């Protein structure tokens, strides 16, 4: 593999993924389940957690995705073991990319499935324990001129705004200075992998 674009850490986690679900779900006694992605795009993630006293004691995952998706989820699974769910809920793709020693820019979107599946699994656990909604995702401002966040863009996307033009119609993003367009389009691309079009 002379054209390998990834760090040695990525290669290690891709070729030797940690905590991957090898058998069926029933073989792993979990109490929290999160699934995200869209198999039509080739990216889908299943995350199973064992949580005791709000601490993640064990994790298994399965993904249909590329080397970046596999490596970032493997790293995520190692990172969250022994972590309180409040801290785990705050993990972001950029945290994993840094731990992996970077990813090619066109592969960053592949690292978003793991943290989404993790938060979905934690939400599942909180629902089962009667504490639904006590943890919220932090929103990042994408368009500083209008205060439009990544959550606003995700809401617009799930409402049908799949292109830059549709996103502008839905949110008015980029209508002041336009410097947010590149970041917003990267986010749209990542959302395509999570939700599909």
Short mmCIF file of C-alpha atoms in Angstrom, two decimals:
data_model
loop_
_atom_site.label_atom_id
_atom_site.label_comp_id
_atom_site.label_asym_id
_atom_site.label_seq_id
_atom_site.Cartn_x
_atom_site.Cartn_y
_atom_site.Cartn_z
CA UNK A 1 0.00 0.00 0.00
CA UNK A 2 2.36 2.69 -1.16
CA UNK A 3 -0.48 5.21 -1.70
CA UNK A 4 -1.75 5.03 1.89
CA UNK A 5 -2.98 8.52 2.84
CA UNK A 6 -3.41 7.96 6.54
CA UNK A 7 -1.32 8.13 9.71
CA UNK A 8 0.12 5.00 11.31
CA UNK A 9 -2.50 5.36 14.07
CA UNK A 10 -5.32 5.30 11.51
CA UNK A 11 -3.75 2.28 9.82
CA UNK A 12 -3.47 0.48 13.16
CA UNK A 13 -7.10 1.15 14.13
CA UNK A 14 -8.31 0.21 10.65
CA UNK A 15 -6.41 -3.07 10.43
CA UNK A 16 -6.88 -3.94 14.14
CA UNK A 17 -10.16 -2.30 15.17
CA UNK A 18 -10.83 -2.26 18.90
CA UNK A 19 -14.17 -3.31 20.42
CA UNK A 20 -15.76 -4.20 17.08
CA UNK A 21 -18.96 -6.27 17.29
CA UNK A 22 -17.95 -9.61 15.82
CA UNK A 23 -21.03 -11.62 16.71
CA UNK A 24 -24.68 -10.73 16.70
CA UNK A 25 -26.09 -8.12 19.09
CA UNK A 26 -27.52 -10.77 21.40
CA UNK A 27 -24.01 -11.98 22.23
CA UNK A 28 -23.17 -8.64 23.89
CA UNK A 29 -25.24 -7.73 26.96
CA UNK A 30 -25.81 -4.04 26.34
CA UNK A 31 -28.28 -1.60 27.86
CA UNK A 32 -27.95 1.22 25.32
CA UNK A 33 -28.18 1.11 21.53
CA UNK A 34 -27.57 3.78 18.92
CA UNK A 35 -27.76 3.47 15.16
CA UNK A 36 -27.16 6.17 12.58
CA UNK A 37 -26.24 6.56 8.95
CA UNK A 38 -27.69 5.48 5.70
CA UNK A 39 -26.72 2.22 4.05
CA UNK A 40 -27.52 3.73 0.63
CA UNK A 41 -24.52 6.04 1.08
CA UNK A 42 -22.37 3.13 2.23
CA UNK A 43 -22.01 4.52 5.76
CA UNK A 44 -23.99 3.10 8.66
CA UNK A 45 -23.06 2.71 12.31
CA UNK A 46 -24.36 0.61 15.20
CA UNK A 47 -23.12 1.42 18.71
CA UNK A 48 -23.90 -0.78 21.73
CA UNK A 49 -22.99 0.34 25.26
CA UNK A 50 -22.91 -1.19 28.71
CA UNK A 51 -23.52 1.63 31.17
CA UNK A 52 -23.49 1.33 34.95
CA UNK A 53 -24.05 4.30 37.28
CA UNK A 54 -23.76 6.62 34.25
CA UNK A 55 -20.29 5.28 33.37
CA UNK A 56 -19.63 3.45 30.09
CA UNK A 57 -18.12 0.15 31.16
CA UNK A 58 -17.96 -1.53 27.76
CA UNK A 59 -18.74 -0.86 24.11
CA UNK A 60 -19.17 -2.73 20.85
CA UNK A 61 -19.77 -1.26 17.41
CA UNK A 62 -20.27 -2.25 13.80
CA UNK A 63 -19.96 -0.01 10.78
CA UNK A 64 -20.31 -0.18 7.05
CA UNK A 65 -17.85 2.45 5.99
CA UNK A 66 -14.35 3.31 4.85
CA UNK A 67 -11.00 3.18 6.66
CA UNK A 68 -11.65 6.60 8.21
CA UNK A 69 -15.04 5.54 9.62
CA UNK A 70 -13.63 2.30 11.02
CA UNK A 71 -10.51 3.87 12.52
CA UNK A 72 -12.36 6.82 14.08
CA UNK A 73 -14.97 4.52 15.64
CA UNK A 74 -12.28 2.19 16.95
CA UNK A 75 -10.54 5.19 18.55
CA UNK A 76 -13.86 6.43 19.92
CA UNK A 77 -14.58 3.04 21.50
CA UNK A 78 -11.25 3.11 23.34
CA UNK A 79 -11.73 6.71 24.40
CA UNK A 80 -15.16 6.29 26.00
CA UNK A 81 -14.50 3.17 28.08
CA UNK A 82 -14.65 4.22 31.71
CA UNK A 83 -15.99 7.66 30.80
CA UNK A 84 -19.03 9.29 32.37
CA UNK A 85 -21.88 9.67 29.89
CA UNK A 86 -21.92 13.46 30.32
CA UNK A 87 -18.30 13.68 29.14
CA UNK A 88 -18.79 11.09 26.39
CA UNK A 89 -21.76 13.06 25.04
CA UNK A 90 -19.46 16.02 24.35
CA UNK A 91 -16.96 14.12 22.17
CA UNK A 92 -16.73 15.59 18.66
CA UNK A 93 -15.30 14.24 15.39
CA UNK A 94 -12.43 16.73 15.56
CA UNK A 95 -11.37 15.21 18.91
CA UNK A 96 -11.08 11.79 17.25
CA UNK A 97 -9.33 13.17 14.16
CA UNK A 98 -6.69 14.72 16.43
CA UNK A 99 -6.20 11.46 18.36
CA UNK A 100 -5.77 9.64 15.04
CA UNK A 101 -3.06 12.03 13.87
CA UNK A 102 -5.33 13.61 11.25
CA UNK A 103 -7.42 12.48 8.30
CA UNK A 104 -7.42 13.68 4.69
CA UNK A 105 -9.81 16.65 4.42
CA UNK A 106 -12.10 14.77 2.03
CA UNK A 107 -12.50 12.01 4.63
CA UNK A 108 -13.35 14.13 7.71
CA UNK A 109 -17.09 13.58 7.13
CA UNK A 110 -16.50 9.85 7.68
CA UNK A 111 -15.66 10.49 11.33
CA UNK A 112 -19.10 11.91 12.20
CA UNK A 113 -20.98 8.62 12.38
CA UNK A 114 -19.37 7.40 15.60
CA UNK A 115 -20.16 10.41 17.76
CA UNK A 116 -23.73 10.55 16.38
CA UNK A 117 -24.28 6.85 17.15
CA UNK A 118 -22.73 7.34 20.59
CA UNK A 119 -25.09 10.20 21.46
CA UNK A 120 -28.05 8.19 20.12
CA UNK A 121 -27.06 5.27 22.38
CA UNK A 122 -26.70 7.55 25.41
CA UNK A 123 -30.09 9.09 24.60
CA UNK A 124 -31.51 5.55 24.46
CA UNK A 125 -30.05 4.80 27.91
CA UNK A 126 -31.45 8.05 29.35
CA UNK A 127 -34.88 7.27 27.89
CA UNK A 128 -34.82 3.80 29.45
CA UNK A 129 -33.84 5.27 32.85
CA UNK A 130 -36.53 7.96 32.74
CA UNK A 131 -34.13 10.88 32.18
CA UNK A 132 -34.81 11.66 28.54
CA UNK A 133 -33.46 14.98 27.30
CA UNK A 134 -31.17 15.81 30.24
CA UNK A 135 -28.13 15.98 27.93
CA UNK A 136 -28.06 18.28 24.93
CA UNK A 137 -25.57 18.60 22.09
CA UNK A 138 -23.57 21.80 22.06
CA UNK A 139 -24.20 23.82 18.94
CA UNK A 140 -21.35 25.34 16.91
CA UNK A 141 -21.93 28.61 15.10
CA UNK A 142 -21.27 28.21 11.36
CA UNK A 143 -22.57 31.58 10.09
CA UNK A 144 -21.42 34.25 12.52
CA UNK A 145 -23.23 37.05 10.67
CA UNK A 146 -26.64 35.48 11.28
CA UNK A 147 -25.87 33.17 14.23
CA UNK A 148 -26.74 30.00 12.30
CA UNK A 149 -25.46 26.85 14.01
CA UNK A 150 -24.66 23.33 12.89
CA UNK A 151 -27.91 22.27 14.59
CA UNK A 152 -29.87 24.79 12.49
CA UNK A 153 -28.25 23.35 9.36
CA UNK A 154 -29.02 19.78 10.44
CA UNK A 155 -32.65 20.73 11.07
CA UNK A 156 -32.85 22.37 7.63
CA UNK A 157 -31.25 19.29 6.03
CA UNK A 158 -33.72 16.87 7.62
CA UNK A 159 -36.45 19.25 6.44
CA UNK A 160 -35.32 18.86 2.81
CA UNK A 161 -32.55 21.47 2.34
CA UNK A 162 -29.88 19.27 0.73
CA UNK A 163 -28.06 21.81 -1.45
CA UNK A 164 -26.41 25.15 -0.71
CA UNK A 165 -29.22 26.96 -2.50
CA UNK A 166 -31.92 25.09 -0.56
CA UNK A 167 -30.04 25.75 2.69
CA UNK A 168 -29.91 29.47 1.88
CA UNK A 169 -33.66 29.48 1.23
CA UNK A 170 -34.35 27.70 4.51
CA UNK A 171 -31.96 29.64 6.78
CA UNK A 172 -30.65 32.71 4.88
CA UNK A 173 -27.12 31.43 5.57
CA UNK A 174 -24.35 33.10 3.58
CA UNK A 175 -26.48 36.07 2.55
CA UNK A 176 -24.35 38.60 4.44
CA UNK A 177 -20.62 37.96 3.92
CA UNK A 178 -20.67 34.40 2.53
CA UNK A 179 -17.51 33.29 4.36
CA UNK A 180 -19.41 30.38 5.94
CA UNK A 181 -20.19 28.62 2.66
CA UNK A 182 -17.25 26.18 2.63
CA UNK A 183 -17.85 25.01 6.19
CA UNK A 184 -21.61 24.77 5.64
CA UNK A 185 -21.14 22.70 2.47
CA UNK A 186 -18.76 20.35 4.32
CA UNK A 187 -21.46 19.93 6.96
CA UNK A 188 -24.08 19.24 4.28
CA UNK A 189 -21.80 16.57 2.80
CA UNK A 190 -21.42 14.93 6.20
CA UNK A 191 -25.17 15.01 6.77
CA UNK A 192 -25.68 13.21 3.44
CA UNK A 193 -23.69 10.31 4.88
CA UNK A 194 -25.70 10.31 8.08
CA UNK A 195 -29.20 10.73 6.69
CA UNK A 196 -28.87 10.15 2.96
CA UNK A 197 -30.68 12.33 0.43
#
